[in-house]
XYZ file of C-alpha atoms in Angstrom:
704
model
C 58.625 203.269 -76.454
C 55.067 203.332 -75.390
C 53.654 201.774 -78.474
C 56.745 199.233 -78.712
C 55.706 198.624 -74.651
C 52.074 198.602 -75.609
C 52.576 195.844 -78.722
C 54.695 193.590 -76.553
C 51.589 193.852 -73.671
C 49.288 193.023 -76.180
C 51.312 189.886 -77.889
C 51.822 188.976 -74.397
C 47.825 189.146 -73.817
C 47.123 186.916 -77.302
C 49.945 184.623 -75.890
C 48.461 183.847 -72.687
C 45.093 183.513 -74.749
C 46.196 181.039 -77.379
C 47.951 178.935 -74.397
C 45.089 178.576 -72.113
C 42.740 178.156 -74.804
C 45.237 174.956 -77.156
C 45.511 173.432 -73.289
C 41.904 173.418 -72.562
C 40.899 171.931 -76.081
C 43.856 169.823 -76.093
C 42.703 167.854 -73.053
C 39.160 167.477 -74.213
C 40.687 165.999 -77.594
C 43.758 164.001 -76.514
C 42.601 162.980 -72.639
C 38.416 162.896 -73.023
C 37.927 161.872 -76.431
C 35.575 165.206 -76.532
C 35.899 167.620 -79.575
C 34.401 171.418 -79.191
C 36.591 172.581 -82.007
C 38.347 170.722 -85.201
C 41.770 169.163 -84.923
C 42.442 171.493 -87.978
C 41.375 174.457 -85.878
C 43.399 173.793 -83.037
C 46.295 173.245 -85.432
C 45.574 176.685 -86.452
C 45.950 177.978 -82.914
C 49.108 176.114 -82.217
C 50.929 177.058 -85.489
C 49.728 181.118 -84.758
C 51.353 180.449 -80.966
C 54.609 178.864 -82.316
C 54.684 181.547 -84.814
C 54.965 184.002 -81.687
C 57.162 182.177 -79.496
C 59.636 181.787 -82.803
C 59.521 185.910 -82.649
C 59.907 185.940 -79.103
C 61.626 183.189 -77.808
C 61.889 185.074 -74.427
C 58.364 184.377 -73.729
C 58.488 179.893 -74.724
C 58.074 178.588 -70.895
C 58.481 175.186 -70.276
C 54.655 174.947 -69.734
C 53.678 176.275 -73.024
C 51.820 173.489 -75.292
C 54.262 173.911 -78.020
C 56.892 172.395 -75.198
C 54.643 168.883 -74.831
C 54.016 165.861 -76.783
C 50.326 164.911 -75.824
C 47.765 164.403 -73.016
C 47.608 162.372 -69.617
C 46.373 158.713 -69.327
C 42.479 158.702 -67.780
C 42.429 157.027 -64.918
C 40.458 154.126 -65.386
C 42.922 152.209 -66.904
C 45.890 150.808 -65.789
C 48.728 153.072 -66.893
C 52.029 151.581 -68.522
C 55.288 153.237 -69.189
C 56.694 153.212 -72.804
C 59.815 151.487 -73.418
C 60.324 153.865 -76.124
C 59.335 157.565 -76.006
C 56.465 158.559 -78.201
C 57.131 161.683 -80.366
C 55.009 164.053 -81.878
C 55.874 164.918 -85.548
C 56.236 168.726 -86.520
C 53.837 169.908 -89.102
C 54.383 171.192 -92.421
C 51.121 173.188 -93.962
C 53.019 174.609 -97.292
C 55.104 173.707 -99.900
C 57.662 175.941 -98.834
C 57.607 174.537 -95.716
C 58.621 170.925 -97.166
C 61.372 172.673 -98.897
C 62.773 173.962 -96.182
C 62.386 170.917 -93.980
C 64.504 168.979 -97.045
C 66.935 172.048 -96.693
C 67.225 171.778 -93.055
C 67.831 167.766 -92.952
C 70.922 168.403 -95.717
C 72.037 171.055 -94.006
C 72.569 168.637 -90.454
C 73.743 165.595 -92.570
C 76.303 167.742 -94.268
C 77.466 169.229 -90.328
C 77.228 165.702 -88.617
C 79.008 163.604 -91.678
C 81.284 166.022 -93.147
C 79.746 165.770 -96.656
C 77.198 166.758 -98.710
C 74.398 164.117 -98.909
C 71.292 163.568 -100.976
C 68.440 161.315 -98.697
C 65.723 160.272 -100.560
C 62.142 159.911 -98.810
C 59.208 157.732 -98.059
C 55.511 159.450 -97.928
C 53.285 157.280 -96.265
C 49.115 158.925 -95.867
C 48.356 160.036 -92.261
C 45.788 158.440 -91.467
C 43.304 160.201 -88.673
C 43.031 158.158 -85.827
C 44.090 156.925 -82.333
C 47.879 156.312 -81.983
C 48.441 152.759 -80.494
C 52.053 150.948 -79.314
C 51.912 147.187 -79.462
C 54.339 145.351 -77.858
C 55.547 141.684 -78.947
C 57.821 139.544 -76.834
C 58.984 136.371 -78.458
C 56.525 136.829 -81.214
C 53.400 137.061 -78.969
C 51.059 140.241 -78.080
C 52.044 141.260 -74.466
C 50.959 144.919 -74.631
C 49.185 147.491 -76.431
C 48.981 151.241 -75.075
C 47.460 154.329 -76.291
C 50.243 157.339 -76.571
C 49.096 158.923 -73.514
C 51.794 161.446 -72.683
C 54.450 160.047 -74.689
C 56.137 158.363 -71.404
C 53.090 156.495 -69.728
C 49.932 155.480 -71.958
C 47.210 153.338 -70.853
C 46.690 149.569 -71.338
C 44.314 149.039 -73.866
C 45.271 145.230 -74.854
C 42.242 143.543 -74.082
C 40.468 145.616 -76.532
C 43.048 145.852 -79.194
C 43.117 141.939 -79.220
C 39.526 142.334 -80.276
C 40.648 143.964 -83.932
C 40.881 141.316 -86.136
C 43.732 143.427 -88.609
C 45.885 143.214 -85.591
C 47.948 140.106 -85.321
C 48.485 138.306 -81.621
C 51.132 136.333 -82.908
C 53.450 137.392 -85.518
C 53.343 135.750 -88.888
C 57.605 135.580 -88.819
C 59.333 135.203 -92.046
C 61.385 131.773 -92.692
C 64.426 131.567 -90.706
C 64.225 134.792 -88.957
C 64.295 133.260 -85.503
C 62.237 134.735 -82.451
C 61.190 138.446 -82.936
C 60.490 140.625 -80.420
C 59.412 144.521 -81.569
C 57.564 147.084 -80.356
C 55.670 148.393 -83.112
C 53.131 152.033 -83.733
C 49.862 152.227 -85.469
C 46.622 154.085 -86.025
C 43.483 152.401 -84.771
C 40.492 153.768 -86.909
C 36.935 152.817 -87.926
C 35.806 153.390 -91.359
C 33.011 155.731 -92.571
C 30.870 152.721 -93.540
C 31.471 151.431 -89.831
C 30.474 154.540 -88.249
C 27.541 155.027 -90.106
C 26.679 151.446 -89.028
C 27.404 151.950 -85.445
C 25.584 155.168 -85.233
C 22.164 153.389 -86.585
C 22.715 150.919 -83.674
C 23.565 153.683 -81.146
C 20.155 155.639 -82.725
C 18.164 152.556 -82.248
C 19.170 152.242 -78.741
C 18.485 156.146 -78.012
C 21.904 156.549 -77.477
C 23.787 159.787 -78.595
C 25.612 159.766 -82.306
C 29.331 159.922 -83.032
C 30.289 162.962 -84.519
C 33.184 161.533 -86.251
C 35.365 158.173 -87.010
C 37.881 159.709 -85.207
C 35.893 160.383 -82.035
C 34.257 156.868 -82.562
C 37.699 155.025 -82.746
C 39.021 156.388 -79.293
C 35.287 155.826 -77.589
C 35.763 152.337 -78.985
C 38.865 151.491 -77.677
C 38.536 152.970 -73.891
C 35.217 151.141 -73.600
C 35.843 148.749 -70.254
C 33.931 145.810 -71.979
C 36.005 144.205 -74.868
C 32.800 142.472 -75.686
C 31.480 145.766 -77.071
C 34.745 146.711 -78.569
C 34.693 143.291 -80.697
C 31.091 144.297 -82.103
C 32.475 147.512 -83.909
C 34.596 147.445 -86.856
C 37.777 148.801 -85.852
C 40.543 148.588 -88.031
C 44.507 149.412 -87.728
C 47.601 150.704 -89.956
C 50.891 149.968 -88.402
C 53.228 152.298 -89.716
C 56.563 152.363 -87.613
C 59.296 150.035 -86.111
C 60.177 151.283 -82.803
C 62.083 148.352 -81.656
C 63.092 144.915 -83.034
C 65.187 142.091 -81.256
C 65.507 138.938 -83.316
C 67.001 136.098 -81.576
C 68.800 138.516 -79.014
C 69.965 140.716 -81.953
C 68.913 144.279 -82.996
C 68.048 144.122 -86.702
C 66.465 147.017 -87.789
C 66.004 147.357 -91.799
C 68.208 149.715 -93.209
C 65.630 152.020 -94.887
C 62.394 153.202 -94.336
C 60.529 151.524 -97.565
C 62.006 148.272 -96.399
C 60.932 148.783 -92.860
C 57.430 148.735 -93.987
C 57.618 145.845 -96.450
C 58.882 143.974 -93.188
C 56.125 144.756 -91.325
C 54.012 143.772 -93.895
C 55.781 140.549 -93.901
C 55.458 140.025 -89.626
C 51.392 140.142 -90.374
C 50.935 143.934 -89.735
C 48.403 145.697 -92.027
C 50.323 148.644 -93.431
C 48.410 151.072 -95.591
C 49.697 150.335 -98.971
C 50.064 153.828 -100.606
C 53.230 154.689 -99.585
C 56.141 155.924 -102.299
C 59.730 156.545 -102.022
C 60.707 159.741 -103.188
C 63.724 161.017 -104.864
C 63.127 164.450 -104.680
C 61.065 167.140 -103.153
C 58.833 167.493 -106.514
C 57.777 164.035 -106.064
C 56.951 164.681 -102.647
C 54.341 167.407 -103.445
C 53.291 165.628 -106.442
C 52.345 162.876 -104.082
C 50.526 165.570 -101.501
C 48.650 167.096 -104.577
C 47.212 163.615 -105.370
C 45.996 162.273 -102.023
C 44.055 165.855 -101.451
C 42.306 165.190 -104.406
C 41.557 161.231 -103.541
C 41.660 161.269 -99.921
C 37.402 161.435 -99.855
C 37.531 158.332 -101.937
C 39.014 156.115 -98.972
C 36.683 154.637 -96.423
C 39.205 156.238 -93.627
C 40.161 159.388 -92.573
C 43.062 161.346 -94.132
C 44.201 164.428 -92.901
C 47.726 164.361 -94.947
C 51.095 162.671 -95.490
C 53.902 161.653 -93.490
C 57.232 162.450 -94.944
C 60.175 160.627 -93.389
C 64.007 160.386 -94.577
C 64.348 156.844 -96.149
C 67.590 156.058 -95.024
C 67.989 154.609 -91.292
C 71.600 155.799 -91.010
C 70.744 159.268 -91.709
C 67.329 159.207 -89.265
C 70.389 158.363 -86.763
C 72.249 161.035 -87.955
C 69.246 163.335 -87.609
C 67.672 162.267 -84.583
C 65.492 164.306 -82.413
C 64.761 168.037 -81.094
C 63.084 168.326 -77.735
C 59.991 167.057 -78.913
C 59.855 165.899 -82.648
C 62.139 164.013 -84.878
C 64.253 165.746 -87.101
C 63.898 163.072 -90.002
C 60.081 163.088 -90.460
C 57.364 165.618 -91.098
C 53.506 165.930 -91.621
C 52.798 167.225 -94.487
C 49.053 168.750 -93.943
C 46.553 168.923 -96.285
C 45.021 172.800 -96.436
C 42.982 172.954 -93.803
C 39.196 173.253 -94.084
C 38.953 175.040 -90.760
C 41.577 177.594 -89.192
C 41.453 180.274 -86.954
C 41.743 184.432 -87.469
C 40.544 187.779 -86.110
C 37.357 189.714 -86.748
C 39.393 193.075 -87.736
C 36.144 194.666 -88.727
C 32.606 194.300 -90.369
C 31.353 196.246 -93.138
C 27.706 196.131 -94.833
C 27.821 195.264 -98.421
C 25.186 196.486 -101.398
C 24.155 194.017 -103.427
C 22.123 194.000 -106.804
C 18.866 193.743 -104.890
C 19.523 196.809 -102.408
C 20.350 193.891 -99.531
C 22.910 194.640 -97.156
C 24.802 192.103 -96.438
C 27.275 192.141 -93.207
C 30.744 191.115 -94.152
C 33.599 190.186 -91.789
C 37.136 191.696 -92.698
C 39.881 189.365 -91.149
C 43.202 189.106 -90.599
C 43.968 187.201 -93.552
C 44.423 183.351 -93.400
C 45.176 180.366 -95.629
C 42.153 177.747 -95.627
C 41.436 175.268 -98.413
C 44.924 176.289 -100.437
C 43.593 180.155 -100.958
C 44.336 182.887 -98.492
C 40.876 184.468 -97.477
C 40.542 187.945 -95.676
C 36.822 188.298 -95.872
C 33.373 185.708 -95.165
C 30.075 186.727 -95.425
C 27.987 186.835 -91.753
C 24.882 186.771 -94.053
C 22.464 188.846 -91.870
C 21.671 190.761 -88.146
C 20.486 187.497 -86.719
C 23.456 185.230 -87.958
C 25.663 188.006 -86.126
C 23.512 187.510 -82.957
C 23.694 183.664 -83.165
C 27.233 183.631 -83.366
C 27.989 186.613 -80.708
C 30.207 187.542 -83.230
C 32.127 191.177 -82.455
C 35.249 193.055 -83.829
C 38.259 191.966 -82.244
C 36.927 188.023 -81.932
C 39.188 185.323 -82.856
C 37.211 182.819 -84.838
C 36.778 179.700 -86.538
C 36.693 179.745 -90.179
C 35.828 176.825 -92.590
C 35.909 176.456 -96.340
C 34.782 172.868 -97.525
C 35.271 172.291 -101.457
C 34.051 175.060 -103.314
C 32.201 176.642 -100.704
C 32.585 180.472 -99.821
C 34.381 180.689 -96.482
C 32.006 180.713 -93.483
C 32.505 181.901 -89.701
C 31.565 178.892 -87.820
C 31.911 179.935 -84.050
C 33.849 182.341 -82.221
C 36.225 181.244 -79.459
C 35.253 183.606 -76.515
C 37.569 182.285 -74.381
C 39.942 184.367 -76.288
C 38.530 187.658 -75.460
C 40.711 190.339 -73.656
C 37.152 192.454 -73.345
C 38.311 194.737 -75.793
C 36.282 193.659 -78.582
C 33.273 195.692 -80.130
C 29.673 194.778 -81.107
C 28.605 195.435 -84.479
C 25.431 197.683 -84.479
C 23.392 198.059 -87.977
C 23.582 202.067 -89.075
C 20.332 203.681 -89.773
C 21.680 204.984 -93.167
C 24.274 203.825 -95.522
C 25.570 206.523 -97.793
C 26.734 204.073 -100.687
C 22.476 203.357 -100.848
C 21.917 207.211 -102.421
C 20.145 209.744 -101.770
C 19.665 210.180 -97.848
C 21.124 206.619 -97.668
C 18.185 205.184 -95.292
C 17.544 201.411 -94.976
C 14.860 199.419 -93.784
C 14.465 195.945 -92.368
C 12.469 193.734 -94.629
C 9.262 192.678 -93.508
C 9.076 189.092 -92.720
C 12.945 188.470 -93.147
C 16.241 189.133 -91.822
C 17.990 191.113 -94.087
C 18.158 195.128 -94.512
C 17.933 196.907 -97.982
C 18.478 200.513 -98.912
C 15.386 202.197 -99.224
C 16.536 204.124 -102.570
C 16.434 200.414 -104.749
C 17.679 202.629 -107.560
C 21.134 203.770 -106.259
C 24.092 203.893 -109.032
C 25.960 201.115 -107.146
C 23.331 198.815 -107.079
C 22.466 199.703 -110.754
C 26.412 198.736 -111.403
C 25.886 195.341 -109.876
C 22.895 194.589 -111.873
C 24.879 195.248 -114.823
C 27.530 193.133 -113.742
C 25.281 189.900 -112.615
C 23.524 190.775 -116.162
C 26.329 189.808 -118.221
C 27.704 186.916 -115.604
C 28.302 183.207 -116.563
C 24.826 181.957 -115.209
C 22.789 185.053 -116.486
C 23.153 186.112 -120.268
C 26.967 184.411 -119.944
C 28.532 187.484 -122.392
C 32.299 186.419 -122.452
C 34.441 189.306 -122.470
C 31.990 191.985 -120.802
C 33.548 191.571 -116.953
C 33.007 194.492 -114.121
C 35.826 196.466 -115.498
C 34.662 196.585 -119.158
C 31.227 197.752 -117.604
C 32.588 200.203 -115.309
C 34.305 201.486 -118.646
C 31.206 202.003 -120.555
C 29.127 203.424 -118.349
C 31.911 205.944 -116.989
C 31.728 207.111 -121.056
C 28.096 206.644 -121.042
C 28.151 204.111 -124.140
C 25.300 201.975 -122.009
C 22.756 203.012 -119.209
C 20.766 200.117 -119.438
C 20.579 196.208 -120.054
C 19.131 196.488 -123.703
C 21.855 199.195 -124.345
C 24.459 196.317 -124.447
C 22.637 194.661 -127.190
C 22.759 197.591 -129.365
C 26.599 197.864 -129.113
C 28.196 199.054 -132.494
C 32.286 198.916 -133.229
C 32.264 202.405 -133.588
C 30.847 203.169 -129.941
C 33.948 201.152 -128.616
C 36.517 202.451 -130.538
C 39.070 204.420 -129.236
C 37.908 203.900 -125.546
C 40.501 202.425 -123.047
C 41.701 198.746 -123.019
C 39.479 198.242 -126.359
C 41.737 197.026 -129.400
C 39.777 196.213 -132.541
C 39.911 192.235 -131.931
C 38.918 192.924 -128.350
C 35.971 194.837 -129.862
C 35.162 192.104 -132.408
C 35.585 189.047 -130.167
C 33.396 190.851 -127.508
C 30.530 191.954 -130.230
C 30.503 188.468 -131.597
C 29.443 187.742 -127.829
C 26.541 189.601 -127.324
C 25.188 188.573 -130.767
C 25.235 184.900 -129.387
C 23.758 185.954 -126.595
C 21.106 187.223 -127.725
C 19.260 183.917 -128.046
C 18.763 183.377 -124.324
C 16.900 180.604 -122.352
C 13.772 182.015 -120.585
C 15.876 180.410 -117.318
C 18.762 182.634 -117.797
C 16.315 185.847 -118.619
C 15.292 185.357 -115.115
C 18.069 184.946 -113.378
C 19.400 188.058 -115.031
C 16.818 190.245 -113.749
C 18.131 190.346 -110.354
C 14.951 189.394 -108.869
C 14.547 189.295 -104.963
C 15.001 185.651 -103.725
C 15.198 184.492 -106.974
C 18.869 181.777 -107.542
C 19.433 179.821 -110.221
C 17.447 176.994 -109.537
C 14.425 179.131 -108.664
C 14.364 180.898 -111.963
C 14.818 176.819 -113.704
C 11.645 175.691 -111.736
C 9.755 179.162 -112.653
C 10.895 178.497 -116.701
C 10.123 175.198 -116.433
C 6.530 175.541 -114.889
C 5.665 179.176 -117.312
C 7.807 178.163 -120.398
C 7.181 181.883 -121.322
C 7.996 185.151 -120.355
C 4.319 186.364 -120.586
C 2.786 183.481 -118.737
C 5.239 184.089 -115.988
C 5.092 188.001 -115.632
C 0.907 187.041 -115.406
C 1.149 184.443 -112.923
C -0.516 185.043 -109.762
C 0.747 184.817 -106.180
C -1.513 182.045 -105.653
C -0.075 180.300 -108.875
C 3.721 181.019 -107.838
C 3.078 179.798 -104.279
C 2.203 176.564 -105.092
C 5.390 175.444 -107.136
C 7.371 173.199 -105.328
C 10.692 175.011 -104.047
C 9.163 178.714 -104.733
C 7.033 179.231 -101.143
C 5.098 182.571 -100.294
C 8.032 184.668 -100.050
C 9.365 184.100 -103.108
C 6.052 184.637 -104.817
C 5.723 187.694 -103.056
C 9.322 189.059 -104.312
C 8.229 187.631 -108.174
C 5.156 189.272 -108.028
C 6.039 192.328 -106.839
C 9.057 192.759 -109.249
C 6.715 192.420 -112.213
C 4.398 194.829 -110.873
C 6.586 197.806 -110.443
C 6.460 200.130 -113.327
C 10.190 200.169 -114.250
C 10.815 196.702 -114.300
C 7.606 196.430 -116.784
C 9.371 199.398 -118.738
C 12.737 197.496 -118.841
C 11.874 193.987 -119.482
C 9.534 195.197 -122.377
C 13.041 197.231 -123.817
C 14.821 193.790 -123.182
C 12.120 191.445 -125.290
C 12.554 193.921 -127.938
C 16.301 193.277 -128.365
C 16.504 189.575 -127.543
C 15.071 186.146 -128.492
C 13.802 183.684 -125.707
C 13.973 180.281 -126.313
C 10.897 177.498 -126.004
C 11.426 175.522 -122.772
C 11.026 171.979 -123.238
C 12.179 171.878 -127.103
C 14.048 169.287 -128.956
C 15.268 165.989 -127.637
C 19.076 166.803 -126.968
C 20.963 165.615 -130.234
C 23.780 163.177 -130.557
C 26.455 163.511 -133.366
C 28.003 161.327 -135.976
C 24.583 159.902 -137.117
C 25.177 158.118 -140.763
C 22.944 155.789 -141.336
C 19.464 154.888 -140.776
C 20.748 151.776 -138.799
C 23.024 153.951 -136.745
C 19.962 156.660 -136.315
C 17.983 153.857 -134.822
C 20.544 152.842 -132.493
C 21.479 156.353 -131.406
C 17.992 157.225 -130.851
C 17.242 154.549 -128.403
C 20.683 155.386 -126.728
C 19.233 158.783 -126.107
C 16.128 157.416 -124.868
C 17.943 155.377 -122.657
C 19.945 158.332 -121.192
C 16.791 160.126 -120.480
C 14.909 157.516 -118.710
C 17.974 157.350 -116.725
C 17.951 161.253 -116.028
C 14.647 162.483 -116.098
C 12.830 162.965 -113.000
C 15.919 162.475 -111.207
C 17.346 165.054 -108.938
C 21.174 165.865 -108.782
C 23.446 167.976 -106.488
C 26.898 168.608 -107.850
C 29.658 168.856 -105.433
C 33.136 169.359 -105.802
C 35.537 170.374 -108.971
C 34.017 168.362 -112.166
C 37.278 167.910 -114.831
C 35.940 167.250 -117.863
C 33.163 170.145 -117.753
C 32.317 172.851 -116.187
C 29.519 172.744 -113.194
C 27.371 174.984 -115.147
C 27.803 172.691 -118.017
C 26.671 169.828 -116.452
C 23.739 171.583 -114.837
C 22.548 172.137 -118.363
C 23.030 168.567 -119.594
C 20.954 167.326 -116.455
C 18.270 169.735 -117.156
C 18.248 169.104 -121.000
C 17.502 165.437 -120.230
C 14.452 166.340 -117.971
C 16.942 166.187 -114.480
C 16.599 168.541 -111.682
C 19.755 170.079 -110.049
C 19.558 170.909 -106.201
C 21.919 173.217 -104.322
C 21.520 170.927 -101.036
C 21.352 167.002 -100.069
C 17.706 165.644 -98.977
C 16.015 162.491 -98.526
C 14.789 163.622 -101.777
C 18.330 163.616 -103.796
C 18.824 160.528 -106.315
C 22.584 161.283 -106.904
C 25.486 163.421 -105.642
C 28.068 163.668 -108.521
C 31.587 163.986 -106.403
C 34.229 165.969 -108.256
C 37.833 166.471 -106.710
C 37.878 168.376 -103.432
C 34.234 167.279 -102.895
C 32.731 169.182 -99.705
C 30.251 168.865 -96.976
C 27.524 167.732 -99.563
C 29.377 164.414 -99.837
C 29.362 163.389 -96.343
C 25.917 164.487 -95.940
C 24.990 161.669 -98.711
C 26.842 158.967 -97.037
C 24.721 160.039 -93.888
C 21.556 159.787 -96.109
C 22.429 156.902 -98.271
C 22.224 158.754 -101.490
C 23.914 157.006 -104.300
C 27.139 159.081 -105.135
C 28.642 159.190 -108.750
C 32.075 160.129 -109.557
C 32.578 162.184 -112.491
C 33.289 159.039 -115.035
C 30.026 157.438 -113.686
C 28.002 160.530 -113.936
C 29.637 160.995 -117.640
C 28.420 157.898 -118.893
C 25.010 158.325 -117.394
C 24.637 161.222 -119.559
C 25.707 159.649 -122.540
């Protein structure tokens, strides 16, 4: 009983904190057009609140954020009562949510109509902008208002009149008569418009807008219409709330016909809408636009699903806060909130200790995440993250999830600070750890613990190193347990008899593994450097070192000074490289390894193009090859998102083979950003810096 009461008390505490936090950020976002956390993070908090209230309905109160639509109008503008109440759409976050929405609609229709019906649906893009309600009397724009609290909005008519896509007089179809309508739509500012606006603000010494949504909201609430007219605001109208044609109400019979009718009246309607006959078609549209959204100039954060038939919409009606016939199907959030349940230390292959936040499992960007790196002690202090904290977790494109910030207003006083220990048993020996001089990282004093050695072997055979197919962590573990291997070079001396009879080793898998090992014996210098687990040396640095020194011998004998001056290396990496090659044990490891493998010559042959059949063709092909090299050589590329026609590693290899360079971050020195599906923040950075962005198709053409 005591545990039950304590659990209920904890739920109530969490509920109240959620309500306070949501209300705070709701007011900032909807009323003041300020944003301390993303809309996605706010959605995540709201979703958690709704789930708690669904589980404990007795805790629902009239003032809960789940029971209201939006914020209050600002006092600077005249208040305008809405003739048609403005509703807020419910949210769907998964395919299961859409299946449930469809089932609910059919269940209500069956109960109300006394028969089974199969509604069709219209899916439209959900534009991330500022909602406006436009009132036309006898074809002329009378009032434009913000949504406000759903009952009363703000009169922004003069500002909206400056937006070129908003008709002042309706373009009425022939013979339709005099039209009075109330329509709803979204005011938005494009990415290009934001860039232009921020350039002019920077020149004037004014604060820059963080995103297009904030810029649109800030613009529409300018008191001087002349300022609004200078900005590149646009609209998409998506709903016909009310219509009277020559004193007779005449609503189109379906959602699809309504959108077409709005276009005839002269409104700008987003062209990407579709009629769907099934849930499967809805989900396919949703998945398609997850990939395509970044390519549009406007921000898209999901799709809106509406029952197509107006008669069914009328039957379904509304709940206390949202329509039953429509729902917002959100894209997988790149920012969500969750709770840090613990912080643990993870030992890397170089002995560096990385603090990892153990999270309450949460879905972000389409996958469930239960941990996120905290990088180092300084990052923990910067974030002031504690065990028990509610945090904002972010994942953009293919980027590893990262904790963006802590919602300190959610703290209850029971959160615990994380203190680095003095020893970690997994380090081996006495488990002592030390902070690396001049760096923010801790590492094991014992550099040869069994765990580190195992992870070095995992890394050695990985795709970016020797790329030995079929030799993953579980196989490495089995070979170590059976004492078949103990070092790098042992892998290249494996024989069939060594593997026969071992668990998970069938004859065919053994043959495949040995074939992969044999292929891996011929390796590039860059891959060899990557495989050695030299502290501070990642993939790009390894390629820089290989390109500069060209041979293993030259690299091993390089002085600190000759290493330090290489672009992208610097003193910390140079010291780490020099220390690795100076260590006696490492020299022995490298000597034994070089006796079993062949390191390819750096800067070898010109990339070959197959299909050369005649001297004329060969001449043409050589010319084409030279043109390809000229386009790529000396250029710096950044890859973001998922490529369909090739892997990221294949793309990097092709760039390097043609004399180009690959960087992990976008800067003023970047020549091209190659954007695949679900491109992340690098795409945004490229647009801000004016770096040319290539689609995968354009990139493929460029490299021949």
